[in-house]
């Protein structure tokens, strides 16, 4: 936990120091102002990354009762960045390996007779063990709406 805390503080300090340079434009770094970083040659734009940070901050607020300090905020930014790295790298690897999930497989994981353990964890009733299929569908619709 200490390493995450130190890493988060380092990220916030780096952003604090680099913020004026990033706001001045692309003359210094050769990149546009709305690019927050690059992962494996792919630019990550601020407009795409900011909602992920906000979602991470919202999760921290929910988990810790609505109060968030600068260290937690730094951890939320770091968590969002690490998720972005994992998503970018894994997507490329899945594509390279030719791994795909068919529509039937996805349906079975989300709504089949034996849904994914994650679906059961997030949408299951603890007393009955039954999955709230309507909640799964509304969550998927909300996610699709957010990505549009």
mmCIF file of the C-alpha atoms, coordinates in Angstrom:
data_MODEL
# 
_entry.id   MODEL 
# 
loop_
_atom_site.group_PDB 
_atom_site.id 
_atom_site.type_symbol 
_atom_site.label_atom_id 
_atom_site.label_alt_id 
_atom_site.label_comp_id 
_atom_site.label_asym_id 
_atom_site.label_entity_id 
_atom_site.label_seq_id 
_atom_site.pdbx_PDB_ins_code 
_atom_site.Cartn_x 
_atom_site.Cartn_y 
_atom_site.Cartn_z 
_atom_site.occupancy 
_atom_site.B_iso_or_equiv 
_atom_site.pdbx_formal_charge 
_atom_site.auth_seq_id 
_atom_site.auth_comp_id 
_atom_site.auth_asym_id 
_atom_site.auth_atom_id 
_atom_site.pdbx_PDB_model_num 
ATOM 1   C CA . UNK A 1 1   ? 0.000   0.000   0.000   1.00 0.00 ? 1   UNK A CA 1 
ATOM 2   C CA . UNK A 1 2   ? 2.924   2.312   0.753   1.00 0.00 ? 2   UNK A CA 1 
ATOM 3   C CA . UNK A 1 3   ? 4.275   1.915   -2.765  1.00 0.00 ? 3   UNK A CA 1 
ATOM 4   C CA . UNK A 1 4   ? 0.910   2.907   -4.236  1.00 0.00 ? 4   UNK A CA 1 
ATOM 5   C CA . UNK A 1 5   ? 0.774   5.929   -2.003  1.00 0.00 ? 5   UNK A CA 1 
ATOM 6   C CA . UNK A 1 6   ? 4.305   7.041   -2.884  1.00 0.00 ? 6   UNK A CA 1 
ATOM 7   C CA . UNK A 1 7   ? 3.630   6.359   -6.579  1.00 0.00 ? 7   UNK A CA 1 
ATOM 8   C CA . UNK A 1 8   ? 0.406   8.341   -6.441  1.00 0.00 ? 8   UNK A CA 1 
ATOM 9   C CA . UNK A 1 9   ? 2.100   11.285  -4.796  1.00 0.00 ? 9   UNK A CA 1 
ATOM 10  C CA . UNK A 1 10  ? 4.863   11.148  -7.396  1.00 0.00 ? 10  UNK A CA 1 
ATOM 11  C CA . UNK A 1 11  ? 2.280   11.230  -10.201 1.00 0.00 ? 11  UNK A CA 1 
ATOM 12  C CA . UNK A 1 12  ? 0.493   14.224  -8.686  1.00 0.00 ? 12  UNK A CA 1 
ATOM 13  C CA . UNK A 1 13  ? 3.753   16.088  -8.163  1.00 0.00 ? 13  UNK A CA 1 
ATOM 14  C CA . UNK A 1 14  ? 4.850   15.334  -11.723 1.00 0.00 ? 14  UNK A CA 1 
ATOM 15  C CA . UNK A 1 15  ? 1.507   16.573  -13.055 1.00 0.00 ? 15  UNK A CA 1 
ATOM 16  C CA . UNK A 1 16  ? 1.759   19.685  -10.887 1.00 0.00 ? 16  UNK A CA 1 
ATOM 17  C CA . UNK A 1 17  ? 5.241   20.476  -12.187 1.00 0.00 ? 17  UNK A CA 1 
ATOM 18  C CA . UNK A 1 18  ? 4.442   19.656  -15.814 1.00 0.00 ? 18  UNK A CA 1 
ATOM 19  C CA . UNK A 1 19  ? 1.024   21.340  -15.926 1.00 0.00 ? 19  UNK A CA 1 
ATOM 20  C CA . UNK A 1 20  ? 2.314   24.795  -17.030 1.00 0.00 ? 20  UNK A CA 1 
ATOM 21  C CA . UNK A 1 21  ? 4.397   23.180  -19.747 1.00 0.00 ? 21  UNK A CA 1 
ATOM 22  C CA . UNK A 1 22  ? 1.465   21.125  -20.956 1.00 0.00 ? 22  UNK A CA 1 
ATOM 23  C CA . UNK A 1 23  ? -0.792  24.188  -21.035 1.00 0.00 ? 23  UNK A CA 1 
ATOM 24  C CA . UNK A 1 24  ? 1.636   26.145  -23.215 1.00 0.00 ? 24  UNK A CA 1 
ATOM 25  C CA . UNK A 1 25  ? 1.041   23.872  -26.172 1.00 0.00 ? 25  UNK A CA 1 
ATOM 26  C CA . UNK A 1 26  ? 2.933   21.511  -28.344 1.00 0.00 ? 26  UNK A CA 1 
ATOM 27  C CA . UNK A 1 27  ? 6.088   23.539  -28.912 1.00 0.00 ? 27  UNK A CA 1 
ATOM 28  C CA . UNK A 1 28  ? 7.980   21.954  -26.038 1.00 0.00 ? 28  UNK A CA 1 
ATOM 29  C CA . UNK A 1 29  ? 6.993   18.294  -26.271 1.00 0.00 ? 29  UNK A CA 1 
ATOM 30  C CA . UNK A 1 30  ? 5.853   18.050  -29.888 1.00 0.00 ? 30  UNK A CA 1 
ATOM 31  C CA . UNK A 1 31  ? 2.412   16.792  -28.861 1.00 0.00 ? 31  UNK A CA 1 
ATOM 32  C CA . UNK A 1 32  ? -0.939  18.479  -28.730 1.00 0.00 ? 32  UNK A CA 1 
ATOM 33  C CA . UNK A 1 33  ? -2.322  19.881  -25.497 1.00 0.00 ? 33  UNK A CA 1 
ATOM 34  C CA . UNK A 1 34  ? -5.105  17.335  -25.277 1.00 0.00 ? 34  UNK A CA 1 
ATOM 35  C CA . UNK A 1 35  ? -2.821  14.261  -25.183 1.00 0.00 ? 35  UNK A CA 1 
ATOM 36  C CA . UNK A 1 36  ? -2.110  13.107  -21.628 1.00 0.00 ? 36  UNK A CA 1 
ATOM 37  C CA . UNK A 1 37  ? 0.300   10.366  -22.551 1.00 0.00 ? 37  UNK A CA 1 
ATOM 38  C CA . UNK A 1 38  ? 1.241   7.640   -24.948 1.00 0.00 ? 38  UNK A CA 1 
ATOM 39  C CA . UNK A 1 39  ? 1.034   3.881   -24.466 1.00 0.00 ? 39  UNK A CA 1 
ATOM 40  C CA . UNK A 1 40  ? 2.866   1.650   -26.912 1.00 0.00 ? 40  UNK A CA 1 
ATOM 41  C CA . UNK A 1 41  ? 2.805   4.410   -29.537 1.00 0.00 ? 41  UNK A CA 1 
ATOM 42  C CA . UNK A 1 42  ? -0.900  5.154   -29.085 1.00 0.00 ? 42  UNK A CA 1 
ATOM 43  C CA . UNK A 1 43  ? -1.776  8.646   -27.848 1.00 0.00 ? 43  UNK A CA 1 
ATOM 44  C CA . UNK A 1 44  ? -4.240  8.871   -24.959 1.00 0.00 ? 44  UNK A CA 1 
ATOM 45  C CA . UNK A 1 45  ? -6.398  11.963  -25.274 1.00 0.00 ? 45  UNK A CA 1 
ATOM 46  C CA . UNK A 1 46  ? -7.544  14.011  -22.296 1.00 0.00 ? 46  UNK A CA 1 
ATOM 47  C CA . UNK A 1 47  ? -11.196 13.844  -23.400 1.00 0.00 ? 47  UNK A CA 1 
ATOM 48  C CA . UNK A 1 48  ? -11.076 10.028  -23.310 1.00 0.00 ? 48  UNK A CA 1 
ATOM 49  C CA . UNK A 1 49  ? -9.011  9.707   -20.139 1.00 0.00 ? 49  UNK A CA 1 
ATOM 50  C CA . UNK A 1 50  ? -10.750 12.303  -17.949 1.00 0.00 ? 50  UNK A CA 1 
ATOM 51  C CA . UNK A 1 51  ? -14.055 10.373  -17.573 1.00 0.00 ? 51  UNK A CA 1 
ATOM 52  C CA . UNK A 1 52  ? -12.089 7.303   -16.474 1.00 0.00 ? 52  UNK A CA 1 
ATOM 53  C CA . UNK A 1 53  ? -10.360 9.370   -13.791 1.00 0.00 ? 53  UNK A CA 1 
ATOM 54  C CA . UNK A 1 54  ? -13.707 10.807  -12.684 1.00 0.00 ? 54  UNK A CA 1 
ATOM 55  C CA . UNK A 1 55  ? -15.139 7.288   -12.457 1.00 0.00 ? 55  UNK A CA 1 
ATOM 56  C CA . UNK A 1 56  ? -12.164 6.168   -10.381 1.00 0.00 ? 56  UNK A CA 1 
ATOM 57  C CA . UNK A 1 57  ? -12.581 9.179   -8.076  1.00 0.00 ? 57  UNK A CA 1 
ATOM 58  C CA . UNK A 1 58  ? -16.293 8.399   -7.724  1.00 0.00 ? 58  UNK A CA 1 
ATOM 59  C CA . UNK A 1 59  ? -15.417 4.845   -6.696  1.00 0.00 ? 59  UNK A CA 1 
ATOM 60  C CA . UNK A 1 60  ? -13.014 6.161   -4.062  1.00 0.00 ? 60  UNK A CA 1 
ATOM 61  C CA . UNK A 1 61  ? -15.687 8.566   -2.775  1.00 0.00 ? 61  UNK A CA 1 
ATOM 62  C CA . UNK A 1 62  ? -18.223 5.758   -2.559  1.00 0.00 ? 62  UNK A CA 1 
ATOM 63  C CA . UNK A 1 63  ? -15.758 3.447   -0.854  1.00 0.00 ? 63  UNK A CA 1 
ATOM 64  C CA . UNK A 1 64  ? -14.527 6.010   1.688   1.00 0.00 ? 64  UNK A CA 1 
ATOM 65  C CA . UNK A 1 65  ? -17.720 7.890   2.433   1.00 0.00 ? 65  UNK A CA 1 
ATOM 66  C CA . UNK A 1 66  ? -17.572 10.830  0.054   1.00 0.00 ? 66  UNK A CA 1 
ATOM 67  C CA . UNK A 1 67  ? -14.425 12.458  1.388   1.00 0.00 ? 67  UNK A CA 1 
ATOM 68  C CA . UNK A 1 68  ? -11.327 12.260  -0.759  1.00 0.00 ? 68  UNK A CA 1 
ATOM 69  C CA . UNK A 1 69  ? -7.945  13.788  -0.013  1.00 0.00 ? 69  UNK A CA 1 
ATOM 70  C CA . UNK A 1 70  ? -5.185  14.680  -2.518  1.00 0.00 ? 70  UNK A CA 1 
ATOM 71  C CA . UNK A 1 71  ? -3.417  11.358  -1.931  1.00 0.00 ? 71  UNK A CA 1 
ATOM 72  C CA . UNK A 1 72  ? -6.577  9.434   -2.753  1.00 0.00 ? 72  UNK A CA 1 
ATOM 73  C CA . UNK A 1 73  ? -7.093  11.584  -5.816  1.00 0.00 ? 73  UNK A CA 1 
ATOM 74  C CA . UNK A 1 74  ? -3.557  10.772  -6.957  1.00 0.00 ? 74  UNK A CA 1 
ATOM 75  C CA . UNK A 1 75  ? -4.243  7.101   -6.382  1.00 0.00 ? 75  UNK A CA 1 
ATOM 76  C CA . UNK A 1 76  ? -7.424  7.391   -8.464  1.00 0.00 ? 76  UNK A CA 1 
ATOM 77  C CA . UNK A 1 77  ? -5.476  8.975   -11.341 1.00 0.00 ? 77  UNK A CA 1 
ATOM 78  C CA . UNK A 1 78  ? -2.823  6.268   -11.083 1.00 0.00 ? 78  UNK A CA 1 
ATOM 79  C CA . UNK A 1 79  ? -5.472  3.547   -10.983 1.00 0.00 ? 79  UNK A CA 1 
ATOM 80  C CA . UNK A 1 80  ? -7.130  4.952   -14.121 1.00 0.00 ? 80  UNK A CA 1 
ATOM 81  C CA . UNK A 1 81  ? -3.756  5.184   -15.891 1.00 0.00 ? 81  UNK A CA 1 
ATOM 82  C CA . UNK A 1 82  ? -2.810  1.612   -14.961 1.00 0.00 ? 82  UNK A CA 1 
ATOM 83  C CA . UNK A 1 83  ? -6.193  0.404   -16.243 1.00 0.00 ? 83  UNK A CA 1 
ATOM 84  C CA . UNK A 1 84  ? -5.608  2.313   -19.488 1.00 0.00 ? 84  UNK A CA 1 
ATOM 85  C CA . UNK A 1 85  ? -2.192  0.689   -19.885 1.00 0.00 ? 85  UNK A CA 1 
ATOM 86  C CA . UNK A 1 86  ? -3.615  -2.771  -19.245 1.00 0.00 ? 86  UNK A CA 1 
ATOM 87  C CA . UNK A 1 87  ? -6.508  -2.201  -21.643 1.00 0.00 ? 87  UNK A CA 1 
ATOM 88  C CA . UNK A 1 88  ? -4.288  -0.906  -24.450 1.00 0.00 ? 88  UNK A CA 1 
ATOM 89  C CA . UNK A 1 89  ? -1.654  -3.620  -24.136 1.00 0.00 ? 89  UNK A CA 1 
ATOM 90  C CA . UNK A 1 90  ? -4.141  -6.461  -23.664 1.00 0.00 ? 90  UNK A CA 1 
ATOM 91  C CA . UNK A 1 91  ? -6.286  -5.332  -26.599 1.00 0.00 ? 91  UNK A CA 1 
ATOM 92  C CA . UNK A 1 92  ? -3.230  -5.424  -28.863 1.00 0.00 ? 92  UNK A CA 1 
ATOM 93  C CA . UNK A 1 93  ? -2.217  -8.846  -27.532 1.00 0.00 ? 93  UNK A CA 1 
ATOM 94  C CA . UNK A 1 94  ? -5.719  -10.256 -27.965 1.00 0.00 ? 94  UNK A CA 1 
ATOM 95  C CA . UNK A 1 95  ? -5.751  -8.985  -31.526 1.00 0.00 ? 95  UNK A CA 1 
ATOM 96  C CA . UNK A 1 96  ? -2.282  -10.360 -32.230 1.00 0.00 ? 96  UNK A CA 1 
ATOM 97  C CA . UNK A 1 97  ? -3.258  -13.778 -30.870 1.00 0.00 ? 97  UNK A CA 1 
ATOM 98  C CA . UNK A 1 98  ? -6.620  -13.753 -32.625 1.00 0.00 ? 98  UNK A CA 1 
ATOM 99  C CA . UNK A 1 99  ? -8.589  -14.118 -29.385 1.00 0.00 ? 99  UNK A CA 1 
ATOM 100 C CA . UNK A 1 100 ? -12.210 -13.117 -29.644 1.00 0.00 ? 100 UNK A CA 1 
ATOM 101 C CA . UNK A 1 101 ? -15.410 -13.718 -27.721 1.00 0.00 ? 101 UNK A CA 1 
ATOM 102 C CA . UNK A 1 102 ? -18.400 -14.650 -29.837 1.00 0.00 ? 102 UNK A CA 1 
ATOM 103 C CA . UNK A 1 103 ? -21.812 -13.162 -29.215 1.00 0.00 ? 103 UNK A CA 1 
ATOM 104 C CA . UNK A 1 104 ? -23.116 -16.493 -27.909 1.00 0.00 ? 104 UNK A CA 1 
ATOM 105 C CA . UNK A 1 105 ? -20.209 -16.798 -25.452 1.00 0.00 ? 105 UNK A CA 1 
ATOM 106 C CA . UNK A 1 106 ? -20.743 -13.241 -24.247 1.00 0.00 ? 106 UNK A CA 1 
ATOM 107 C CA . UNK A 1 107 ? -24.458 -13.856 -23.750 1.00 0.00 ? 107 UNK A CA 1 
ATOM 108 C CA . UNK A 1 108 ? -23.711 -17.014 -21.745 1.00 0.00 ? 108 UNK A CA 1 
ATOM 109 C CA . UNK A 1 109 ? -21.221 -15.125 -19.548 1.00 0.00 ? 109 UNK A CA 1 
ATOM 110 C CA . UNK A 1 110 ? -23.693 -12.324 -18.868 1.00 0.00 ? 110 UNK A CA 1 
ATOM 111 C CA . UNK A 1 111 ? -27.109 -13.968 -18.906 1.00 0.00 ? 111 UNK A CA 1 
ATOM 112 C CA . UNK A 1 112 ? -26.679 -17.719 -19.419 1.00 0.00 ? 112 UNK A CA 1 
ATOM 113 C CA . UNK A 1 113 ? -27.466 -20.532 -16.997 1.00 0.00 ? 113 UNK A CA 1 
ATOM 114 C CA . UNK A 1 114 ? -24.029 -20.188 -15.355 1.00 0.00 ? 114 UNK A CA 1 
ATOM 115 C CA . UNK A 1 115 ? -23.073 -16.493 -15.525 1.00 0.00 ? 115 UNK A CA 1 
ATOM 116 C CA . UNK A 1 116 ? -19.572 -15.251 -14.883 1.00 0.00 ? 116 UNK A CA 1 
ATOM 117 C CA . UNK A 1 117 ? -18.577 -15.132 -11.194 1.00 0.00 ? 117 UNK A CA 1 
ATOM 118 C CA . UNK A 1 118 ? -18.105 -11.365 -11.567 1.00 0.00 ? 118 UNK A CA 1 
ATOM 119 C CA . UNK A 1 119 ? -21.691 -10.972 -12.760 1.00 0.00 ? 119 UNK A CA 1 
ATOM 120 C CA . UNK A 1 120 ? -22.889 -13.042 -9.798  1.00 0.00 ? 120 UNK A CA 1 
ATOM 121 C CA . UNK A 1 121 ? -20.744 -10.934 -7.437  1.00 0.00 ? 121 UNK A CA 1 
ATOM 122 C CA . UNK A 1 122 ? -21.979 -7.564  -8.688  1.00 0.00 ? 122 UNK A CA 1 
ATOM 123 C CA . UNK A 1 123 ? -25.562 -8.378  -9.643  1.00 0.00 ? 123 UNK A CA 1 
ATOM 124 C CA . UNK A 1 124 ? -26.378 -11.375 -7.466  1.00 0.00 ? 124 UNK A CA 1 
ATOM 125 C CA . UNK A 1 125 ? -28.715 -11.401 -4.505  1.00 0.00 ? 125 UNK A CA 1 
ATOM 126 C CA . UNK A 1 126 ? -26.607 -12.496 -1.491  1.00 0.00 ? 126 UNK A CA 1 
ATOM 127 C CA . UNK A 1 127 ? -29.520 -14.347 0.120   1.00 0.00 ? 127 UNK A CA 1 
ATOM 128 C CA . UNK A 1 128 ? -30.754 -16.288 -2.918  1.00 0.00 ? 128 UNK A CA 1 
ATOM 129 C CA . UNK A 1 129 ? -27.690 -16.297 -5.147  1.00 0.00 ? 129 UNK A CA 1 
ATOM 130 C CA . UNK A 1 130 ? -29.900 -15.340 -8.110  1.00 0.00 ? 130 UNK A CA 1 
ATOM 131 C CA . UNK A 1 131 ? -28.643 -12.805 -10.625 1.00 0.00 ? 131 UNK A CA 1 
ATOM 132 C CA . UNK A 1 132 ? -30.769 -9.708  -11.269 1.00 0.00 ? 132 UNK A CA 1 
ATOM 133 C CA . UNK A 1 133 ? -30.826 -9.941  -15.061 1.00 0.00 ? 133 UNK A CA 1 
ATOM 134 C CA . UNK A 1 134 ? -32.639 -6.612  -15.439 1.00 0.00 ? 134 UNK A CA 1 
ATOM 135 C CA . UNK A 1 135 ? -29.823 -4.873  -13.537 1.00 0.00 ? 135 UNK A CA 1 
ATOM 136 C CA . UNK A 1 136 ? -27.245 -6.514  -15.832 1.00 0.00 ? 136 UNK A CA 1 
ATOM 137 C CA . UNK A 1 137 ? -29.092 -5.284  -18.923 1.00 0.00 ? 137 UNK A CA 1 
ATOM 138 C CA . UNK A 1 138 ? -29.558 -1.749  -17.566 1.00 0.00 ? 138 UNK A CA 1 
ATOM 139 C CA . UNK A 1 139 ? -25.863 -1.603  -16.633 1.00 0.00 ? 139 UNK A CA 1 
ATOM 140 C CA . UNK A 1 140 ? -24.866 -2.689  -20.141 1.00 0.00 ? 140 UNK A CA 1 
ATOM 141 C CA . UNK A 1 141 ? -27.196 -0.090  -21.670 1.00 0.00 ? 141 UNK A CA 1 
ATOM 142 C CA . UNK A 1 142 ? -25.755 2.627   -19.422 1.00 0.00 ? 142 UNK A CA 1 
ATOM 143 C CA . UNK A 1 143 ? -22.218 1.603   -20.371 1.00 0.00 ? 143 UNK A CA 1 
ATOM 144 C CA . UNK A 1 144 ? -23.082 1.643   -24.080 1.00 0.00 ? 144 UNK A CA 1 
ATOM 145 C CA . UNK A 1 145 ? -24.671 5.081   -23.641 1.00 0.00 ? 145 UNK A CA 1 
ATOM 146 C CA . UNK A 1 146 ? -21.539 6.381   -21.867 1.00 0.00 ? 146 UNK A CA 1 
ATOM 147 C CA . UNK A 1 147 ? -19.303 5.160   -24.704 1.00 0.00 ? 147 UNK A CA 1 
ATOM 148 C CA . UNK A 1 148 ? -21.426 6.843   -27.362 1.00 0.00 ? 148 UNK A CA 1 
# 
